[in-house]
């Protein structure tokens, strides 16, 4: 699930809680970090001070012990020398003496040392007397070849017996100091423990023959333990004293244990001895151990480490308390924040839910809704905007519904008009096609008449020429007849000439066609006359007069017909020219009618497409009305749809066709009349 799919209240609460938790967490981390550094700094300073206090106590104790040693040495020295001192006899004592460092025994022959006339060897009277004067431990050493042997002491060994017959080897710093005729002051390992000591050389006859030793145990455990145990740091921190070999000298519950394998001991011995060290470790040194901080310093007089250690949980206890306070504060703040958010968000969520409810109704198409949120904040402004949007949307949807109704009405009118226009265009195309067919037939007839007129014009022209020629021949015949009458003697020549003229007349008659048949008969007869001229010369003279008269009459008639033939020829020429003009006009009309037929066909197709488009527009208008019906608005605001008027159509009156004549009597309105018509403007 996406974060945006969660309810707003849950998101706000979660976001605010996370932010508040984050702020408090960061604040807690910053404060904790700062306090932790401060606590660590203060703890370092405080624990270092405690460590120095313990070292000061040890120094004071050591200084006090050293004073005791000095006093003890002075008491022992005075006791020994005020009584006459130690003397030496020649009497020998044979004994076995062991090295205190390796317990290796050897046999030695000792001269007898005397005090007040009594042998000192194994005689406790002198040392006990000195001890009785508040000297803790005292020993008389006698020189042997390997060092100095204890011949009288009150120091006990592990068995509880006096630690005599042991010697300090010559390699010891004590012996080296004594051999230089100096008194040795310092710590020394005596039998089985460390002591603060003083070793003074004893001379017999000017030669160092013995040593006077006084000492006290280096550590006054009761005093030091009291000083250490009386100190606690934080709630469970404590000081300890650890020897350099790892033995714990002072500890609340681990005295006598060797810690040379523990991590805290290794941290100390690996640190420089001339500084105050600090380290962190677990105690006990296992997985169940608790973390501790230790501050340590090497203390040379005791060859030990003074340590103060604290548990980190104690050191950070105040910080843990603060963290608990912060956690409680966070919880209380969250509770108070949730309560505040609840009272703050309740009216906001109410307004949002109300807006969501109204938006849902608007989404379902119900625009007649009301938003009752009486506030002037952002929610109130949003509700007011939503109310304005609803009203505006309602107004727009109302207009759209009215517009869709008008579109549906107009599309239905357009569909009806386009269908009728398509029907009329189809009928007009059919009529134009018939007109085109008639025009083609008329043009064909005009073309045929033009062709016939041209032929007739040619015939008339030839006939006029033939008549002219016949008139000329008639005149020639008349003239010939006259000559025949006058020149009967030359009849043969006339007959020959007549034969030639007959042949020419026959040719012209043949060229004249139908009208030249008579000329052909005349030519034939002339030939016959020519042929019989010689025989009928006598008849010629007799009939010349009749022929002249007849020729004259024929010439007169020919002359009277010639103007009419010329007039007929001119009329035929005019007819031919008119026929040619009609043929050209008919061709142009036919081309125009063909073009009109093509345009009419295109208009018919366009009207079909217009009808189809208007039907599609009507369907889309219905679909738009169905879609708009999804919105619910005040029905009184919707304008009622107008009734569909019958679209404009051309009134077809009469179509007649007779033969090649096509007469259309159609009252078609002009473009201006059509667009100014009231029914068109209703679209």
XYZ file of C-alpha atoms in Angstrom:
683
model
C 0.000 0.000 0.000
C 1.299 3.431 -0.932
C 1.671 6.116 1.721
C -0.744 8.318 -0.236
C -3.396 5.563 -0.013
C -3.519 5.862 3.774
C -6.155 8.071 5.337
C -5.155 11.694 5.872
C -5.667 11.540 9.632
C -3.434 8.496 9.936
C -0.830 10.091 7.656
C -0.803 13.352 9.619
C -0.622 11.534 12.955
C 2.102 9.231 11.675
C 4.068 12.050 10.047
C 3.767 14.296 13.083
C 4.701 11.441 15.407
C 7.693 10.545 13.273
C 8.798 14.171 13.031
C 8.305 14.736 16.747
C 10.066 11.487 17.525
C 12.846 12.439 15.136
C 13.214 15.888 16.710
C 13.248 14.475 20.228
C 15.576 11.697 19.153
C 18.011 14.138 17.563
C 17.686 16.399 20.587
C 18.224 13.442 22.902
C 21.241 12.322 20.880
C 22.717 15.829 20.941
C 22.033 16.264 24.641
C 23.214 12.744 25.424
C 26.349 13.215 23.371
C 27.074 16.535 25.037
C 26.317 15.216 28.511
C 28.275 12.067 27.828
C 31.308 14.094 26.854
C 30.777 16.279 29.902
C 30.354 13.248 32.154
C 33.443 11.600 30.690
C 35.432 14.815 31.079
C 34.265 15.308 34.662
C 34.816 11.644 35.416
C 38.334 11.820 33.995
C 39.066 14.881 36.033
C 37.438 13.526 39.169
C 38.957 10.059 38.946
C 42.384 11.476 38.170
C 42.030 13.592 41.312
C 41.042 10.507 43.324
C 44.018 8.657 41.880
C 46.359 11.460 42.893
C 44.808 11.447 46.350
C 45.598 7.765 46.731
C 49.132 8.312 45.490
C 49.498 11.153 47.965
C 48.240 8.885 50.735
C 50.769 6.255 49.699
C 53.526 8.842 49.544
C 52.539 10.088 52.973
C 52.444 6.526 54.228
C 55.795 5.759 52.657
C 57.282 8.931 54.074
C 55.894 8.011 57.492
C 57.200 4.476 57.133
C 60.581 5.830 56.137
C 60.627 7.995 59.234
C 59.852 4.901 61.272
C 62.706 3.121 59.500
C 65.103 5.933 60.265
C 63.996 5.969 63.866
C 64.212 2.183 64.095
C 67.718 2.209 62.637
C 68.753 4.876 65.091
C 67.326 2.874 68.031
C 69.007 -0.340 66.835
C 72.292 1.468 66.189
C 72.297 3.101 69.631
C 71.335 -0.137 71.370
C 74.060 -2.031 69.535
C 76.847 0.474 69.972
C 75.953 1.789 73.435
C 76.521 -1.664 74.761
C 79.975 -1.957 73.293
C 79.110 -3.116 69.844
C 79.858 -6.443 68.170
C 83.153 -8.226 68.441
C 84.632 -11.217 66.655
C 86.274 -14.354 68.089
C 88.371 -16.893 66.284
C 85.998 -19.715 67.133
C 84.417 -21.095 63.960
C 80.895 -22.152 63.327
C 80.281 -24.614 60.500
C 76.767 -24.445 59.061
C 74.704 -24.815 55.871
C 73.315 -21.577 54.494
C 70.885 -21.203 51.491
C 70.577 -18.451 48.910
C 67.315 -16.557 49.463
C 66.903 -16.075 45.737
C 67.206 -19.740 44.640
C 67.146 -21.677 47.938
C 70.461 -23.329 46.984
C 72.363 -24.372 50.140
C 76.098 -24.402 50.741
C 78.311 -25.140 53.726
C 80.133 -22.235 55.251
C 82.550 -21.756 58.151
C 81.733 -18.658 60.117
C 83.709 -16.817 62.715
C 81.811 -16.206 65.909
C 80.402 -12.735 66.397
C 79.817 -11.674 69.974
C 77.603 -9.098 71.679
C 78.294 -8.478 75.343
C 80.396 -11.628 75.305
C 77.691 -13.844 73.912
C 77.568 -15.372 70.466
C 75.016 -13.740 68.189
C 74.540 -16.769 65.881
C 71.054 -18.173 66.522
C 70.809 -16.005 69.601
C 67.580 -14.049 69.611
C 68.301 -12.011 72.719
C 69.768 -9.025 70.875
C 67.112 -8.795 68.169
C 64.284 -9.339 70.594
C 65.697 -6.612 72.824
C 65.843 -4.195 69.919
C 62.305 -5.202 68.828
C 61.064 -4.418 72.269
C 62.049 -0.830 71.610
C 59.335 -0.553 68.843
C 61.428 -1.809 66.025
C 59.254 -4.027 63.867
C 61.934 -6.256 62.357
C 65.644 -6.541 62.935
C 68.338 -8.818 61.571
C 72.085 -9.242 62.075
C 73.888 -10.324 58.917
C 77.404 -11.829 58.911
C 79.604 -11.636 55.894
C 80.349 -14.792 53.976
C 82.139 -15.223 50.709
C 78.857 -15.289 48.670
C 77.122 -12.481 50.469
C 75.742 -11.818 53.904
C 74.000 -14.521 55.979
C 71.274 -14.023 58.549
C 72.606 -15.199 61.886
C 69.982 -13.595 64.135
C 66.531 -12.210 63.140
C 62.980 -11.850 64.235
C 61.727 -12.208 60.625
C 59.758 -15.386 60.190
C 59.673 -17.613 57.136
C 56.699 -19.425 55.652
C 56.977 -22.135 58.328
C 56.689 -19.591 61.096
C 60.298 -20.064 62.103
C 63.000 -17.432 62.271
C 64.512 -17.035 58.830
C 68.179 -17.685 59.761
C 70.769 -19.518 57.670
C 69.722 -17.672 54.505
C 71.850 -15.117 52.783
C 71.584 -12.161 50.485
C 73.822 -12.744 47.443
C 76.508 -10.297 46.468
C 74.546 -9.423 43.346
C 71.907 -7.640 45.374
C 71.761 -3.843 45.285
C 71.742 -3.919 49.067
C 75.092 -5.699 49.197
C 76.580 -3.492 46.537
C 75.608 -0.444 48.555
C 76.992 -1.946 51.784
C 80.255 -2.837 50.134
C 80.620 0.827 49.326
C 80.392 1.514 53.064
C 77.047 3.156 52.659
C 73.728 2.671 54.355
C 71.033 1.340 52.075
C 67.581 2.802 52.396
C 64.738 1.422 50.336
C 62.374 -1.365 49.679
C 63.673 -4.887 49.674
C 62.236 -8.336 49.457
C 62.756 -9.883 52.836
C 62.168 -13.629 52.988
C 58.669 -13.626 51.555
C 57.503 -10.032 51.591
C 58.495 -6.502 50.658
C 59.794 -4.276 53.405
C 60.869 -0.716 53.745
C 64.386 -1.241 55.017
C 67.606 0.261 56.190
C 70.877 -1.692 55.978
C 73.830 -0.269 57.887
C 77.322 -1.751 57.586
C 79.010 -2.978 60.850
C 82.747 -2.684 60.945
C 85.003 -4.774 63.151
C 88.565 -3.634 63.303
C 87.859 -1.223 60.418
C 86.524 -3.950 58.138
C 82.894 -4.523 57.226
C 82.064 -7.839 58.829
C 78.300 -7.573 59.371
C 75.119 -5.631 58.599
C 72.524 -4.178 60.914
C 69.070 -4.386 59.303
C 65.877 -2.786 60.456
C 62.648 -2.729 58.522
C 58.945 -2.554 58.503
C 56.597 -4.177 56.048
C 56.269 -1.988 53.032
C 52.542 -2.043 53.140
C 50.572 -1.499 56.217
C 47.661 -3.481 54.904
C 45.311 -2.527 57.636
C 46.010 1.147 57.161
C 46.062 0.999 53.359
C 43.028 -1.257 53.138
C 41.157 1.087 55.424
C 42.174 4.015 53.242
C 41.247 2.212 50.025
C 38.009 0.600 51.217
C 36.741 3.864 52.653
C 36.645 5.303 49.150
C 33.925 4.602 46.575
C 33.411 6.260 43.244
C 29.943 6.834 41.884
C 27.934 3.950 43.308
C 30.108 0.855 42.781
C 33.546 2.167 41.782
C 36.532 1.356 44.026
C 40.332 1.675 44.217
C 42.703 -1.274 43.999
C 46.423 -1.855 44.397
C 48.070 -4.311 42.014
C 51.702 -5.344 42.076
C 53.704 -5.212 38.896
C 53.661 -9.014 38.744
C 49.884 -9.036 38.658
C 49.146 -9.913 42.286
C 46.244 -7.964 43.715
C 47.193 -6.445 47.056
C 44.055 -4.496 47.808
C 40.670 -5.257 46.287
C 37.140 -5.460 47.672
C 36.804 -9.144 46.851
C 39.815 -10.387 44.845
C 42.878 -9.888 47.075
C 45.667 -12.335 46.498
C 44.568 -13.223 42.973
C 47.008 -12.948 40.095
C 45.653 -10.950 37.183
C 48.625 -11.103 34.843
C 46.386 -12.660 32.171
C 43.528 -10.184 32.500
C 43.047 -7.448 29.962
C 43.034 -4.597 32.453
C 46.458 -5.685 33.784
C 47.896 -5.893 30.260
C 46.544 -2.430 29.534
C 48.419 -1.093 32.594
C 51.794 -2.763 32.035
C 51.741 -1.781 28.362
C 51.256 1.873 29.226
C 54.150 4.222 30.036
C 54.945 4.258 33.763
C 55.490 7.949 34.043
C 51.911 9.039 33.179
C 48.404 8.605 34.446
C 46.882 5.937 32.241
C 43.292 5.284 31.315
C 41.649 2.272 29.656
C 38.344 0.515 29.166
C 37.764 -3.150 29.864
C 35.238 -5.767 30.931
C 35.163 -7.190 34.392
C 35.053 -10.119 34.754
C 36.967 -10.625 31.539
C 34.225 -12.672 29.795
C 31.027 -12.195 27.842
C 29.080 -11.582 31.054
C 31.454 -8.893 32.240
C 30.419 -5.296 32.653
C 32.298 -2.438 31.060
C 34.527 -0.443 33.338
C 36.838 2.552 33.109
C 40.105 2.468 35.003
C 42.597 5.198 35.825
C 46.003 3.961 36.962
C 49.482 5.149 37.907
C 52.635 3.202 38.553
C 53.911 3.671 42.132
C 57.581 2.938 42.196
C 58.105 2.664 46.025
C 55.750 -0.296 46.058
C 56.455 -1.459 42.487
C 52.708 -1.507 42.135
C 49.892 0.129 40.231
C 47.427 2.328 42.009
C 44.114 1.899 40.235
C 40.718 3.536 40.568
C 37.991 1.837 38.521
C 34.362 2.665 37.932
C 31.500 0.935 36.127
C 30.329 2.757 33.053
C 26.734 2.120 34.025
C 27.396 4.054 37.253
C 29.188 6.799 35.405
C 26.334 7.147 32.928
C 23.582 6.593 35.490
C 22.571 10.246 35.429
C 22.609 10.097 31.657
C 20.363 7.028 31.711
C 18.009 8.836 34.082
C 18.013 11.780 31.707
C 17.271 9.446 28.794
C 14.373 7.967 30.718
C 13.123 11.480 31.427
C 13.471 12.315 27.738
C 11.599 9.141 26.756
C 8.827 9.926 29.215
C 8.816 13.495 27.872
C 8.568 12.181 24.327
C 5.667 9.911 25.260
C 3.880 12.713 27.084
C 4.594 15.101 24.196
C 3.255 12.575 21.702
C 0.115 12.094 23.747
C -0.398 15.838 24.087
C 0.458 16.287 20.394
C -2.056 13.628 19.368
C -4.702 15.259 21.535
C -3.875 18.657 20.040
C -3.815 17.216 16.525
C -7.155 15.540 17.166
C -8.852 18.802 18.151
C -7.000 20.648 15.396
C -7.693 18.111 12.657
C -11.273 17.297 13.592
C -12.806 20.373 11.892
C -10.282 20.120 9.070
C -11.082 16.451 8.433
C -14.801 17.236 8.728
C -14.415 19.906 6.041
C -12.281 17.616 3.874
C -14.759 14.751 4.230
C -17.600 17.147 3.384
C -15.681 18.389 0.353
C -14.887 14.780 -0.610
C -18.587 13.867 -0.266
C -19.644 16.808 -2.452
C -16.848 16.034 -4.938
C -18.038 12.418 -5.065
C -21.595 13.579 -5.849
C -20.257 15.898 -8.550
C -18.176 12.995 -9.891
C -21.410 10.966 -10.071
C -23.002 13.735 -12.119
C -25.105 15.278 -9.386
C -24.458 18.990 -9.732
C -27.370 20.183 -7.636
C -25.385 19.958 -4.366
C -24.724 22.331 -1.495
C -21.552 22.810 0.598
C -22.331 23.993 4.116
C -18.955 24.868 5.668
C -19.038 28.119 7.568
C -15.343 28.879 7.973
C -12.967 31.340 6.403
C -9.809 29.247 6.511
C -8.314 27.263 3.629
C -10.985 24.551 4.002
C -13.738 27.173 3.861
C -12.092 28.797 0.840
C -11.815 25.378 -0.830
C -15.492 24.671 -0.052
C -16.467 28.075 -1.433
C -14.414 27.422 -4.564
C -15.999 23.986 -4.893
C -19.453 25.532 -4.534
C -18.608 28.140 -7.183
C -17.229 25.400 -9.400
C -20.408 23.355 -8.937
C -22.603 26.325 -9.817
C -20.451 27.246 -12.783
C -20.317 23.644 -13.931
C -24.079 23.384 -13.532
C -24.488 26.509 -15.643
C -22.096 25.155 -18.272
C -23.759 21.722 -18.322
C -27.156 23.397 -18.664
C -25.850 25.371 -21.620
C -24.294 22.202 -23.045
C -27.578 20.332 -22.660
C -29.450 23.148 -24.394
C -26.747 23.289 -27.031
C -26.859 19.522 -27.525
C -30.638 19.710 -27.905
C -30.244 22.472 -30.486
C -27.525 20.470 -32.230
C -29.770 17.411 -32.245
C -32.651 19.496 -33.651
C -30.435 21.161 -36.233
C -28.782 17.879 -37.176
C -32.185 16.271 -37.650
C -33.308 19.192 -39.844
C -30.025 19.049 -41.710
C -30.426 15.310 -42.152
C -33.934 15.718 -43.579
C -32.844 18.607 -45.798
C -29.754 16.766 -46.995
C -31.796 13.646 -47.737
C -34.310 15.643 -49.789
C -31.472 17.574 -51.400
C -29.829 14.264 -52.254
C -33.094 13.006 -53.741
C -33.601 16.191 -55.749
C -29.974 16.205 -56.815
C -30.376 12.629 -58.050
C -33.537 13.602 -59.945
C -31.784 16.692 -61.302
C -28.861 14.530 -62.393
C -31.272 12.207 -64.185
C -32.944 15.185 -65.868
C -29.626 16.722 -66.841
C -28.590 13.380 -68.254
C -31.751 13.282 -70.380
C -31.117 16.907 -71.474
C -27.572 15.938 -72.364
C -28.884 13.037 -74.460
C -31.382 15.333 -76.224
C -28.728 17.989 -76.833
C -26.453 15.349 -78.308
C -29.264 14.243 -80.627
C -30.029 17.852 -81.605
C -26.337 18.508 -82.227
C -26.194 15.390 -84.379
C -29.204 16.573 -86.441
C -27.727 20.069 -86.778
C -24.471 18.560 -87.910
C -26.297 16.425 -90.500
C -28.303 19.462 -91.727
C -25.078 21.442 -91.977
C -23.537 18.667 -94.075
C -26.587 18.468 -96.353
C -26.679 22.281 -96.665
C -23.053 22.240 -97.776
C -23.830 19.586 -100.443
C -26.909 21.537 -101.597
C -24.871 24.720 -101.779
C -22.348 22.941 -104.006
C -25.091 21.605 -106.267
C -26.751 25.035 -106.537
C -23.431 26.611 -107.378
C -22.775 24.029 -110.081
C -26.332 24.397 -111.409
C -25.895 28.162 -111.693
C -22.695 27.597 -113.593
C -24.456 25.070 -115.863
C -27.286 27.496 -116.536
C -24.763 30.186 -117.327
C -23.030 27.840 -119.651
C -26.386 26.648 -121.129
C -27.408 30.246 -121.690
C -24.148 30.827 -123.407
C -24.626 27.688 -125.495
C -28.134 28.739 -126.373
C -26.856 32.037 -127.572
C -24.215 30.203 -129.499
C -26.867 27.897 -130.958
C -28.941 30.831 -132.018
C -25.892 32.364 -133.507
C -25.021 29.051 -135.139
C -28.474 28.649 -136.528
C -28.123 32.069 -137.991
C -24.768 31.141 -139.386
C -26.214 27.824 -140.638
C -28.779 29.741 -142.492
C -26.118 31.963 -143.846
C -23.394 29.439 -144.232
C -25.032 26.315 -145.433
C -21.955 25.739 -147.407
C -19.866 25.068 -144.497
C -22.337 22.605 -142.924
C -19.660 20.009 -142.566
C -17.584 22.292 -140.419
C -20.666 23.229 -138.443
C -21.489 19.565 -138.014
C -17.957 18.923 -136.715
C -18.146 21.890 -134.404
C -21.586 20.795 -133.285
C -20.214 17.353 -132.468
C -17.505 18.906 -130.298
C -20.061 21.124 -128.597
C -22.255 18.089 -128.042
C -19.387 16.276 -126.363
C -18.722 19.265 -124.057
C -22.425 19.515 -123.315
C -22.474 15.814 -122.410
C -19.536 16.351 -120.004
C -21.200 19.342 -118.411
C -24.478 17.444 -118.237
C -22.680 14.627 -116.464
C -21.190 17.144 -114.006
C -24.624 18.655 -113.433
C -26.056 15.350 -112.249
C -29.820 15.178 -112.097
C -30.259 18.612 -113.565
C -27.980 17.850 -116.473
C -29.927 14.953 -117.880
C -31.762 17.183 -120.257
C -28.471 18.527 -121.424
C -27.241 15.038 -121.993
C -30.283 14.268 -124.170
C -29.685 17.474 -126.084
C -26.048 16.521 -126.502
C -27.032 13.132 -127.778
C -29.499 14.599 -130.136
C -26.893 17.143 -131.295
C -24.522 14.306 -131.956
C -27.174 12.560 -133.921
C -27.836 15.766 -135.783
C -24.130 16.128 -136.369
C -24.000 12.631 -137.613
C -26.993 13.161 -139.752
C -26.119 16.764 -140.606
C -24.740 15.839 -143.839
C -27.753 13.739 -144.608
C -30.272 16.130 -143.152
C -28.633 19.380 -144.183
C -31.583 20.083 -146.142
C -33.849 19.520 -143.197
C -31.604 21.787 -141.135
C -32.242 24.726 -143.270
C -35.917 23.975 -143.053
C -35.869 23.621 -139.353
C -33.282 26.346 -138.599
C -35.918 28.902 -138.263
C -37.877 26.735 -135.851
C -34.692 25.984 -133.880
C -33.775 29.653 -133.671
C -37.179 30.465 -132.336
C -37.049 27.618 -129.891
C -33.529 28.566 -128.765
C -34.602 32.125 -128.264
C -37.514 31.013 -126.138
C -35.271 28.664 -124.195
C -32.692 31.371 -123.625
C -35.341 33.719 -122.399
C -36.635 31.117 -119.956
C -33.061 30.364 -118.820
C -32.407 34.014 -118.224
C -35.637 34.283 -116.247
C -34.615 31.229 -114.064
C -31.031 32.365 -113.462
C -31.868 35.083 -110.842
C -34.033 32.619 -108.892
C -31.245 30.019 -108.982
C -28.754 32.643 -107.742
C -31.180 33.670 -105.006
C -31.620 29.980 -104.069
C -27.843 29.563 -103.990
C -27.462 32.618 -101.695
C -30.193 31.302 -99.403
C -28.530 27.901 -99.275
C -25.242 29.612 -98.401
C -26.943 31.492 -95.596
C -28.562 28.242 -94.445
C -25.140 26.562 -94.546
C -23.524 29.356 -92.527
C -26.375 29.257 -90.002
C -26.106 25.474 -89.831
C -22.375 25.750 -89.162
C -23.006 28.311 -86.441
C -25.735 26.070 -84.984
C -23.327 23.126 -85.137
C -20.663 25.115 -83.242
C -23.240 26.342 -80.697
C -24.702 22.831 -80.309
C -21.189 21.487 -79.682
C -20.582 24.136 -77.028
C -24.009 23.496 -75.489
C -23.314 19.773 -75.494
C -19.935 20.348 -73.768
C -21.573 22.650 -71.213
C -24.370 20.154 -70.604
C -21.767 17.404 -70.128
C -19.956 19.613 -67.633
C -23.299 20.387 -65.962
C -24.021 16.655 -65.891
C -20.631 15.982 -64.210
C -21.206 18.774 -61.686
C -24.731 17.494 -61.041
C -23.357 13.998 -60.436
C -20.758 15.433 -58.038
C -23.493 17.425 -56.283
C -25.567 14.272 -55.991
C -22.608 12.392 -54.481
C -21.864 15.332 -52.151
C -25.508 15.451 -51.119
C -25.306 11.741 -50.331
C -22.210 12.354 -48.211
C -23.968 15.340 -46.610
C -26.921 13.115 -45.784
C -24.576 10.500 -44.294
C -22.690 13.166 -42.325
C -25.909 14.698 -41.061
C -27.056 11.264 -39.901
C -23.700 10.788 -38.145
C -24.057 14.284 -36.641
C -27.520 13.376 -35.450
C -26.154 10.163 -33.898
C -23.309 12.087 -32.245
C -25.826 14.637 -30.947
C -27.858 11.814 -29.424
C -24.692 10.342 -27.946
C -23.763 13.772 -26.553
C -27.211 14.021 -25.015
C -26.741 10.589 -23.454
C -23.351 11.638 -22.042
C -24.660 14.949 -20.760
C -27.630 13.164 -19.188
C -25.052 11.803 -16.695
C -25.146 15.226 -15.007
C -28.205 16.015 -12.943
C -29.210 19.672 -13.033
C -32.334 21.713 -12.498
C -34.657 20.637 -15.337
C -36.397 24.009 -15.399
C -33.154 25.558 -16.591
C -33.077 23.419 -19.712
C -34.768 24.985 -22.762
C -37.348 22.807 -24.433
C -36.371 21.475 -27.804
C -38.015 23.169 -30.800
C -40.175 21.194 -33.179
C -38.504 20.084 -36.352
C -39.566 22.099 -39.346
C -39.743 20.713 -42.831
C -36.522 21.712 -44.569
C -36.480 23.894 -47.639
C -36.960 22.013 -50.855
C -37.279 22.928 -54.466
C -40.807 22.622 -55.755
C -40.869 20.350 -58.734
C -43.656 21.430 -61.050
C -43.326 19.731 -64.328
C -40.949 17.601 -66.347
C -41.867 17.019 -69.954
C -40.000 15.349 -72.765
C -41.214 15.058 -76.277
C -38.938 13.560 -78.874
C -35.737 15.516 -78.727
C -37.314 18.315 -76.668
C -36.896 18.384 -72.878
C -38.772 21.042 -70.948
C -38.233 21.503 -67.238
C -40.449 23.797 -65.240
C -38.708 23.928 -61.814
C -38.963 26.711 -59.266
C -35.481 26.607 -57.636
C -34.752 29.276 -55.007
C -31.578 31.308 -55.406
C -28.619 30.985 -53.033
C -29.488 34.262 -51.338
C -33.131 33.269 -50.932
C -32.091 29.913 -49.526
C -29.771 31.285 -46.835
C -32.204 34.038 -45.883
C -35.003 31.551 -45.397
C -36.330 31.317 -41.799
C -36.177 27.536 -41.806
C -32.439 27.578 -42.672
C -31.697 30.060 -39.909
C -33.445 27.801 -37.380
C -30.461 25.508 -37.633
